[in-house]
Short mmCIF file of C-alpha atoms in Angstrom, two decimals:
data_model
loop_
_atom_site.label_atom_id
_atom_site.label_comp_id
_atom_site.label_asym_id
_atom_site.label_seq_id
_atom_site.Cartn_x
_atom_site.Cartn_y
_atom_site.Cartn_z
CA UNK A 26 0.13 -0.16 0.08
CA UNK A 27 1.20 3.59 -0.82
CA UNK A 28 0.38 6.92 0.40
CA UNK A 29 -3.03 8.03 -0.77
CA UNK A 30 -3.76 11.62 -1.72
CA UNK A 31 -6.41 13.95 -3.60
CA UNK A 32 -6.86 17.57 -4.03
CA UNK A 33 -7.83 18.41 -0.38
CA UNK A 34 -6.33 15.74 1.72
CA UNK A 35 -3.45 13.29 1.93
CA UNK A 36 -2.85 10.16 4.25
CA UNK A 37 0.83 9.77 5.19
CA UNK A 38 1.57 6.04 6.01
CA UNK A 39 3.61 4.92 9.08
CA UNK A 40 7.42 5.08 8.50
CA UNK A 41 7.05 8.10 6.37
CA UNK A 42 7.15 11.75 6.72
CA UNK A 43 5.54 14.24 4.10
CA UNK A 44 6.97 17.64 3.11
CA UNK A 45 4.11 20.47 2.79
CA UNK A 46 4.74 23.50 0.64
CA UNK A 47 2.76 26.61 0.34
CA UNK A 48 3.20 28.37 -3.11
CA UNK A 49 6.50 26.55 -3.68
CA UNK A 50 7.87 27.59 -0.11
CA UNK A 51 8.55 24.86 2.55
CA UNK A 52 5.89 25.24 5.27
CA UNK A 53 5.84 22.55 7.68
CA UNK A 54 6.28 18.63 8.12
CA UNK A 55 3.58 16.23 7.86
CA UNK A 56 3.53 13.33 10.52
CA UNK A 57 2.07 9.81 9.61
CA UNK A 58 -1.85 10.14 9.38
CA UNK A 59 -4.48 12.25 7.45
CA UNK A 60 -3.71 15.76 6.47
CA UNK A 61 -6.22 18.44 4.80
CA UNK A 62 -4.75 20.85 2.63
CA UNK A 63 -6.42 24.19 1.13
CA UNK A 64 -5.25 24.32 -2.62
CA UNK A 65 -6.51 27.60 -3.06
CA UNK A 66 -4.41 29.13 -0.28
CA UNK A 67 -1.31 27.15 -2.29
CA UNK A 68 -0.83 24.42 0.10
CA UNK A 69 0.04 20.88 -1.12
CA UNK A 70 2.17 17.91 -0.34
CA UNK A 71 5.54 18.32 -2.00
CA UNK A 72 6.84 14.90 -1.18
CA UNK A 73 7.22 11.83 1.24
CA UNK A 74 10.33 10.59 2.36
CA UNK A 75 10.95 7.38 4.27
CA UNK A 76 12.10 7.34 7.95
CA UNK A 77 13.11 3.73 7.86
CA UNK A 78 16.71 2.31 7.78
CA UNK A 79 17.86 2.14 4.37
CA UNK A 80 21.20 0.03 3.27
CA UNK A 81 23.71 1.09 0.85
CA UNK A 82 26.63 -1.36 -0.21
CA UNK A 83 29.94 0.51 -1.37
CA UNK A 84 32.62 -1.35 -3.22
CA UNK A 85 36.03 0.48 -3.00
CA UNK A 86 39.06 -0.08 -4.46
CA UNK A 87 42.39 1.16 -3.01
CA UNK A 88 45.70 0.28 -2.15
CA UNK A 89 47.29 -0.33 1.29
CA UNK A 90 50.70 1.00 2.56
CA UNK A 91 52.80 -2.15 1.41
CA UNK A 92 51.26 -1.14 -2.42
CA UNK A 93 48.57 -4.12 -2.26
CA UNK A 94 45.56 -3.32 -4.30
CA UNK A 95 42.51 -4.38 -2.28
CA UNK A 96 38.81 -4.13 -2.52
CA UNK A 97 36.71 -3.16 0.54
CA UNK A 98 32.98 -3.98 0.69
CA UNK A 99 31.11 -1.52 3.04
CA UNK A 100 27.56 -1.66 4.06
CA UNK A 101 26.06 1.70 5.39
CA UNK A 102 22.79 1.66 7.17
CA UNK A 103 21.43 5.36 7.39
CA UNK A 104 17.97 7.07 7.90
CA UNK A 105 16.45 10.30 7.65
CA UNK A 106 16.14 12.34 10.71
CA UNK A 107 12.56 13.27 11.19
CA UNK A 108 13.23 16.67 12.54
CA UNK A 109 15.54 17.62 9.99
CA UNK A 110 13.62 15.91 7.03
CA UNK A 111 13.07 19.18 5.03
CA UNK A 112 16.90 19.38 4.90
CA UNK A 113 17.14 15.70 3.58
CA UNK A 114 14.34 16.79 1.01
CA UNK A 115 15.79 19.88 -0.31
CA UNK A 116 19.75 19.74 0.31
CA UNK A 117 20.37 16.20 -1.32
CA UNK A 118 19.06 15.36 -4.71
CA UNK A 119 20.67 11.79 -4.63
CA UNK A 120 21.66 10.89 -1.12
CA UNK A 121 22.96 7.36 -2.20
CA UNK A 122 25.69 8.84 -4.57
CA UNK A 123 26.55 11.53 -2.11
CA UNK A 124 27.17 9.13 0.74
CA UNK A 125 29.00 6.67 -1.48
CA UNK A 126 31.47 9.60 -2.54
CA UNK A 127 31.99 10.63 1.04
CA UNK A 128 32.96 6.91 1.95
CA UNK A 129 35.24 6.43 -0.83
CA UNK A 130 36.91 9.76 0.26
CA UNK A 131 37.40 8.66 3.84
CA UNK A 132 38.25 5.09 3.03
CA UNK A 133 41.02 6.06 0.31
CA UNK A 134 42.58 8.56 2.88
CA UNK A 135 42.71 5.94 5.71
CA UNK A 136 43.74 2.47 4.11
CA UNK A 137 46.72 3.85 2.16
CA UNK A 138 48.31 4.45 5.65
CA UNK A 139 47.85 0.73 6.96
CA UNK A 140 49.91 -2.32 5.86
CA UNK A 141 47.39 -5.19 4.44
CA UNK A 142 47.88 -7.26 7.79
CA UNK A 143 46.95 -4.13 9.83
CA UNK A 144 43.89 -3.66 7.69
CA UNK A 145 42.76 -7.25 8.38
CA UNK A 146 43.21 -6.77 12.10
CA UNK A 147 41.72 -3.14 12.26
CA UNK A 148 38.90 -3.21 9.83
CA UNK A 149 36.56 -2.47 12.85
CA UNK A 150 38.67 0.87 13.32
CA UNK A 151 38.39 1.57 9.86
CA UNK A 152 34.74 1.41 10.01
CA UNK A 153 34.50 3.45 13.02
CA UNK A 154 36.70 6.27 11.42
CA UNK A 155 34.26 6.20 8.37
CA UNK A 156 31.32 6.38 10.67
CA UNK A 157 32.73 9.40 12.59
CA UNK A 158 33.88 11.32 9.52
CA UNK A 159 30.48 10.57 7.43
CA UNK A 160 28.30 11.34 10.37
CA UNK A 161 29.80 14.90 10.57
CA UNK A 162 29.30 15.61 7.02
CA UNK A 163 25.96 13.73 6.28
CA UNK A 164 24.48 14.87 9.55
CA UNK A 165 24.17 18.71 8.09
CA UNK A 166 21.73 17.38 5.35
CA UNK A 167 19.24 15.60 7.49
CA UNK A 168 20.56 12.17 7.44
CA UNK A 169 21.66 9.97 10.25
CA UNK A 170 24.61 7.15 9.63
CA UNK A 171 23.60 4.26 11.99
CA UNK A 172 25.96 1.64 11.28
CA UNK A 173 29.09 0.87 9.01
CA UNK A 174 29.84 -2.54 8.59
CA UNK A 175 33.12 -3.52 6.87
CA UNK A 176 31.75 -6.73 5.45
CA UNK A 177 34.65 -7.93 3.44
CA UNK A 178 38.51 -7.19 2.24
CA UNK A 179 39.44 -8.81 -0.88
CA UNK A 180 43.05 -8.50 -1.80
CA UNK A 181 44.10 -9.11 -5.40
CA UNK A 182 43.95 -12.93 -6.32
CA UNK A 183 47.78 -12.98 -6.88
CA UNK A 184 48.27 -11.64 -3.34
CA UNK A 185 45.87 -13.92 -1.92
CA UNK A 186 47.84 -16.94 -3.29
CA UNK A 187 51.26 -15.61 -2.18
CA UNK A 188 49.87 -15.23 1.34
CA UNK A 189 48.50 -18.55 1.50
CA UNK A 190 51.82 -19.83 0.17
CA UNK A 191 53.78 -18.11 2.87
CA UNK A 192 51.63 -19.13 5.47
CA UNK A 193 51.73 -22.89 4.16
CA UNK A 194 55.59 -22.30 4.10
CA UNK A 195 55.69 -21.24 7.69
CA UNK A 196 53.52 -23.96 8.95
CA UNK A 197 55.76 -26.66 7.26
CA UNK A 198 58.79 -25.08 8.56
CA UNK A 199 57.06 -25.30 12.23
CA UNK A 200 56.08 -28.88 11.40
CA UNK A 201 59.74 -29.54 10.45
CA UNK A 202 61.13 -28.00 13.71
CA UNK A 203 58.63 -30.08 15.76
CA UNK A 204 59.21 -33.26 13.63
CA UNK A 205 63.11 -32.86 14.18
CA UNK A 206 62.54 -32.47 17.97
CA UNK A 207 60.63 -35.55 18.16
CA UNK A 208 63.14 -37.43 16.10
CA UNK A 209 65.97 -35.99 18.47
CA UNK A 210 64.17 -37.29 21.40
CA UNK A 211 63.24 -40.43 19.70
CA UNK A 212 67.00 -41.27 19.02
CA UNK A 213 68.20 -40.12 22.53
CA UNK A 214 65.66 -42.53 24.13
CA UNK A 215 66.59 -45.03 21.82
CA UNK A 216 70.35 -44.74 22.54
CA UNK A 217 69.86 -44.60 26.44
CA UNK A 218 67.64 -47.95 25.82
CA UNK A 219 70.34 -49.51 23.97
CA UNK A 220 73.06 -48.30 26.50
CA UNK A 221 70.89 -49.62 29.27
CA UNK A 222 70.23 -52.92 27.43
CA UNK A 223 73.90 -53.60 26.90
CA UNK A 224 74.83 -52.78 30.40
CA UNK A 225 72.12 -55.14 31.67
CA UNK A 226 73.37 -57.66 29.18
CA UNK A 227 76.83 -57.29 30.51
CA UNK A 228 75.84 -57.56 34.16
CA UNK A 229 73.88 -60.72 33.11
CA UNK A 230 76.81 -62.40 31.37
CA UNK A 231 79.37 -61.41 34.26
CA UNK A 232 76.85 -63.06 36.70
CA UNK A 233 76.32 -66.19 34.61
CA UNK A 234 80.02 -66.54 34.23
CA UNK A 235 80.59 -66.00 38.05
CA UNK A 236 77.67 -68.61 38.66
CA UNK A 237 79.53 -71.20 36.39
CA UNK A 238 82.91 -70.43 38.00
CA UNK A 239 81.13 -70.89 41.74
CA UNK A 240 79.52 -74.32 40.36
CA UNK A 241 82.74 -75.82 38.99
CA UNK A 242 84.73 -74.64 41.96
CA UNK A 243 82.00 -76.56 44.14
CA UNK A 244 82.00 -79.71 42.00
CA UNK A 245 85.66 -79.85 41.96
CA UNK A 246 86.03 -79.65 45.86
CA UNK A 247 83.28 -81.75 46.43
CA UNK A 248 84.71 -84.53 44.08
CA UNK A 249 88.22 -84.22 45.63
CA UNK A 250 87.01 -84.60 49.16
CA UNK A 251 84.81 -87.68 48.21
CA UNK A 252 87.55 -89.43 45.74
CA UNK A 253 90.91 -89.79 47.59
CA UNK A 254 94.07 -89.47 45.69
CA UNK A 255 92.33 -87.16 42.87
CA UNK A 256 93.64 -83.78 42.43
CA UNK A 257 91.63 -80.71 41.37
CA UNK A 258 93.15 -80.79 37.85
CA UNK A 259 92.17 -84.29 37.33
CA UNK A 260 88.90 -83.58 38.39
CA UNK A 261 88.69 -80.48 36.03
CA UNK A 262 89.78 -82.44 33.21
CA UNK A 263 87.28 -85.18 33.71
CA UNK A 264 84.55 -82.43 33.93
CA UNK A 265 85.91 -80.90 30.72
CA UNK A 266 85.57 -84.16 28.79
CA UNK A 267 82.21 -84.71 30.10
CA UNK A 268 81.24 -81.37 29.16
CA UNK A 269 82.88 -81.77 25.59
CA UNK A 270 80.99 -84.92 25.07
CA UNK A 271 77.76 -83.56 26.06
CA UNK A 272 78.04 -80.51 23.84
CA UNK A 273 78.75 -82.71 20.75
CA UNK A 274 75.68 -84.87 21.55
CA UNK A 275 73.68 -81.69 21.64
CA UNK A 276 74.94 -80.46 18.55
CA UNK A 277 74.07 -83.89 16.72
CA UNK A 278 70.65 -83.61 18.35
CA UNK A 279 69.84 -80.47 17.01
CA UNK A 280 67.57 -80.21 13.95
CA UNK A 281 68.74 -76.85 12.77
CA UNK A 282 72.32 -77.70 12.50
CA UNK A 283 73.54 -79.45 9.04
CA UNK A 284 77.34 -79.79 9.30
CA UNK A 285 79.48 -78.64 12.09
CA UNK A 286 83.37 -79.02 11.98
CA UNK A 287 84.85 -78.98 15.18
CA UNK A 288 88.38 -80.43 16.27
CA UNK A 289 88.43 -83.88 17.82
CA UNK A 290 90.97 -85.74 19.86
CA UNK A 291 92.62 -86.05 23.31
CA UNK A 292 94.92 -83.14 22.36
CA UNK A 293 92.18 -80.87 21.49
CA UNK A 294 90.19 -81.80 24.41
CA UNK A 295 93.36 -80.90 26.44
CA UNK A 296 93.65 -77.26 24.79
CA UNK A 297 89.90 -76.61 25.49
CA UNK A 298 90.42 -77.68 29.15
CA UNK A 299 93.19 -75.23 29.46
CA UNK A 300 91.42 -72.29 27.64
CA UNK A 301 88.33 -72.88 30.26
CA UNK A 302 90.78 -73.12 33.43
CA UNK A 303 92.45 -69.80 31.90
CA UNK A 304 88.94 -68.32 31.47
CA UNK A 305 88.17 -69.44 34.89
CA UNK A 306 91.36 -68.00 36.51
CA UNK A 307 90.60 -64.65 34.77
CA UNK A 308 87.01 -64.56 36.02
CA UNK A 309 88.18 -65.05 39.42
CA UNK A 310 90.90 -62.36 39.23
CA UNK A 311 88.37 -60.00 37.93
CA UNK A 312 85.85 -60.57 40.90
CA UNK A 313 88.65 -60.20 43.39
CA UNK A 314 89.51 -56.81 41.70
CA UNK A 315 85.85 -55.74 41.80
CA UNK A 316 85.55 -56.64 45.31
#
């Protein structure tokens, strides 16, 4: 539904305000409702303005301090001030174009003093500055700027691609640092585990040899006491021969062995016994040094 009028009366709808003239000169503002005019006295309704909030989208292309061309999309929400509707009706012929021109002027004066990163971080400050400057100017013409929103900042496509590549490279560099630190920690832990394993293995071998030495010593002493006329060397030779034949038997019974070449004969058995005795003597000497 629109505003209805005839020669003598006019109905101004809610959300609008009328401008009444007499003989071509402004007389008064007509509030929403029914108004009766006297056309014979030169009184008539010159026009109607909407007092609702209007929205104007402005796309501005400018460059930043670091010479990057960007497009800014601003949304300006404005309305006619009822008390000054006559100024809005008579002063500005095309308010949208006037507002757009002022926004262009303010943004292109402010953005070139900022770097691209600062522009993204402080777009709210840019909108605030535009609101302050535009409010001062447009208020004299009967309009009120309600809100200014910096909807979007669009850099040149090549710049966006470069920014994404820089960000990706920084993230890859950071990931490489973390990966290197993780590998370093893993290698250190692996080396510590290996050293601990070797240490424990050495302790186990030493204890095993010590147990073998103690067992052989007890066997030799026990056999020497029970069989008269036998020396410790003879008992040791007998034990060596027994162990030698037991080893040959185990090698022969093992299913995983195919062919094994070992020295065989009384002389070789004597050599093995001497080597074992030397080993036992070295183990006993090492134990004494440790204690």
